CSV table of C-alpha atoms in Angstrom, one decimal:
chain,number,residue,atom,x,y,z
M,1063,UNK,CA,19.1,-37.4,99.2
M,1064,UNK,CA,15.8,-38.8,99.6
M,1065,UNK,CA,13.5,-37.6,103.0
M,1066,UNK,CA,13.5,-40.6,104.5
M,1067,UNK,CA,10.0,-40.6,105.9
M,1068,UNK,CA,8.9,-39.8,102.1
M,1069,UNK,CA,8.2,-43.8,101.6
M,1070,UNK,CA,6.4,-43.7,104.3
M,1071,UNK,CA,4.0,-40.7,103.3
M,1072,UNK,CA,3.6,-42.0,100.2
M,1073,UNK,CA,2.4,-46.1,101.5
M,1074,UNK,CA,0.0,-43.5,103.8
M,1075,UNK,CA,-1.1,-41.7,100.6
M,1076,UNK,CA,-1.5,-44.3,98.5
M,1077,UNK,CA,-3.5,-46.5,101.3
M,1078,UNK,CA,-5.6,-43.4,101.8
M,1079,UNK,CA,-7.0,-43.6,98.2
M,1080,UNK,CA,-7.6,-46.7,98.0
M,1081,UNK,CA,-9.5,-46.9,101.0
M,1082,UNK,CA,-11.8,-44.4,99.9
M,1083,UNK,CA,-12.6,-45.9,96.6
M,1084,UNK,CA,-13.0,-49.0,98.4
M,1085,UNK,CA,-15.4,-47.5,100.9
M,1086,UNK,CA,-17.5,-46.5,97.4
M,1087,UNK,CA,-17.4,-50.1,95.9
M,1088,UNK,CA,-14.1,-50.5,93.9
M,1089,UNK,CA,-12.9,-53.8,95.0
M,1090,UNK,CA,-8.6,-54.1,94.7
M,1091,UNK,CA,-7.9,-56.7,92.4
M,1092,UNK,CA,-5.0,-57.4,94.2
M,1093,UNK,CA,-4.8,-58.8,98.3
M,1094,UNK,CA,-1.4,-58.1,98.2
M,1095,UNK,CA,0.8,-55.1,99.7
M,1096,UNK,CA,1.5,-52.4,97.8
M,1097,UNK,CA,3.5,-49.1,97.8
M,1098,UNK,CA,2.2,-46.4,95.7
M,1099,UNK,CA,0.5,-48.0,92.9
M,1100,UNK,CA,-2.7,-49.9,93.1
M,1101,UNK,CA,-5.4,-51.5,90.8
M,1102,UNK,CA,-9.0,-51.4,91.3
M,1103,UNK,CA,-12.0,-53.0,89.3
M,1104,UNK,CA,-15.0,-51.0,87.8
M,1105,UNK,CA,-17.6,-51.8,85.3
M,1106,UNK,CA,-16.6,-49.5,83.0
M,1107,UNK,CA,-12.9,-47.9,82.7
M,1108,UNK,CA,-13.7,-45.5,79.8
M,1109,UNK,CA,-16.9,-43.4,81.5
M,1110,UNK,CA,-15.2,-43.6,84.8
M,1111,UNK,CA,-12.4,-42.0,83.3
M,1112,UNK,CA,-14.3,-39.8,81.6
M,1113,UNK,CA,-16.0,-38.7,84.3
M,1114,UNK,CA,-12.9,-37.9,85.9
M,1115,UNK,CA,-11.2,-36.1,83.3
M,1116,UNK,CA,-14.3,-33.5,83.1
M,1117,UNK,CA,-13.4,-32.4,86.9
M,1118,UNK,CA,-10.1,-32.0,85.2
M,1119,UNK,CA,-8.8,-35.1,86.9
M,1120,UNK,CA,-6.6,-37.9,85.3
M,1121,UNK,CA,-7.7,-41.1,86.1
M,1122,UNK,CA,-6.2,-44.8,86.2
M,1123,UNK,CA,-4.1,-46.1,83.3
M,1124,UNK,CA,-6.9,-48.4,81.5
M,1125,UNK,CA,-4.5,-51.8,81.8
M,1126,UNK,CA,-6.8,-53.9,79.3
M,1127,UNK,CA,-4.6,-51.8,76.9
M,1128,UNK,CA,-0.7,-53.8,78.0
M,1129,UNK,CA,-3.5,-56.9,79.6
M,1130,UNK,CA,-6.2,-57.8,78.3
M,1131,UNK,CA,-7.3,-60.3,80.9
M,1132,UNK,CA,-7.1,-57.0,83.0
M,1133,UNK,CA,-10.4,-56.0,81.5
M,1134,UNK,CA,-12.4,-52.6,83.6
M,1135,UNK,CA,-9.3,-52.3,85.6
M,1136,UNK,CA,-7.9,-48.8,86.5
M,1137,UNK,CA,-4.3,-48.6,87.8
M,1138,UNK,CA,-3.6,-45.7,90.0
M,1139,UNK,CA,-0.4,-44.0,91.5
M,1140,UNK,CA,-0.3,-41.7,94.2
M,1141,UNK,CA,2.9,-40.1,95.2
M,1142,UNK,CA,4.1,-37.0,97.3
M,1143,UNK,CA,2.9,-34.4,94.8
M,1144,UNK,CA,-0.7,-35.4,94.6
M,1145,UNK,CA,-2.2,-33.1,97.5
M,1146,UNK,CA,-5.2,-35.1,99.7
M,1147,UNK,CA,-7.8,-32.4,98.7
M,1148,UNK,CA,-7.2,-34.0,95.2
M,1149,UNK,CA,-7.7,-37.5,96.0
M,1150,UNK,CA,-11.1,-36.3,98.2
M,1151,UNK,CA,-12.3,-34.4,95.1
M,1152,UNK,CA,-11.2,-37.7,92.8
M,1153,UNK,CA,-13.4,-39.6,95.4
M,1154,UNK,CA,-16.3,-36.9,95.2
M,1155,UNK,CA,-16.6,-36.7,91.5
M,1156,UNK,CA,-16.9,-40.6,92.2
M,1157,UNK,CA,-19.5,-40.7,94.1
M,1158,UNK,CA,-22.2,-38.9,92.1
């Protein structure tokens, strides 16, 4: 059986994130509630990804891929594994 607060951590996890990478410029694309997966808009999904990846992070799915009117958009997921040091050092690799 499911912790029943575990929704809850993750909507607080998830929010978390985003917030941060809002607070650096990524606009959500989308105004509407969401759980654990979000979208946001960069100029370029391929060196922010690659930026990411050599910190040893995975970045956001690249959705141009399944959309293409989705174009520089980055999907993330956050769930009740991903540890909040990790999204801080996502968010720090971002900002340089």
């Amino acid at each position: 059986m499911l912790n029943p607060g575990l929704h809850t951590y993750n909507i607080q996890k998830a929010h978390y994130l985003a917030d941060k990478l809002n607070e650096l410029g990524y606009d959500l694309v989308f105004d509407k509630p969401f759980y654990n997966e979000f979208v946001i808009k960069v100029e370029n999904v391929k060196e922010v990804n690659d930026k990411l990846l050599k910190n040893n992070i995975l970045g956001g799915l690249e959705l141009e891929k399944y959309y293409p009117e989705m174009k520089d958009c980055l999907l993330f997921c956050v769930t009740e594994v991903i540890k909040k040091k990790d999204m801080d050092k996502l968010v720090e690799v971002l900002e340089k």
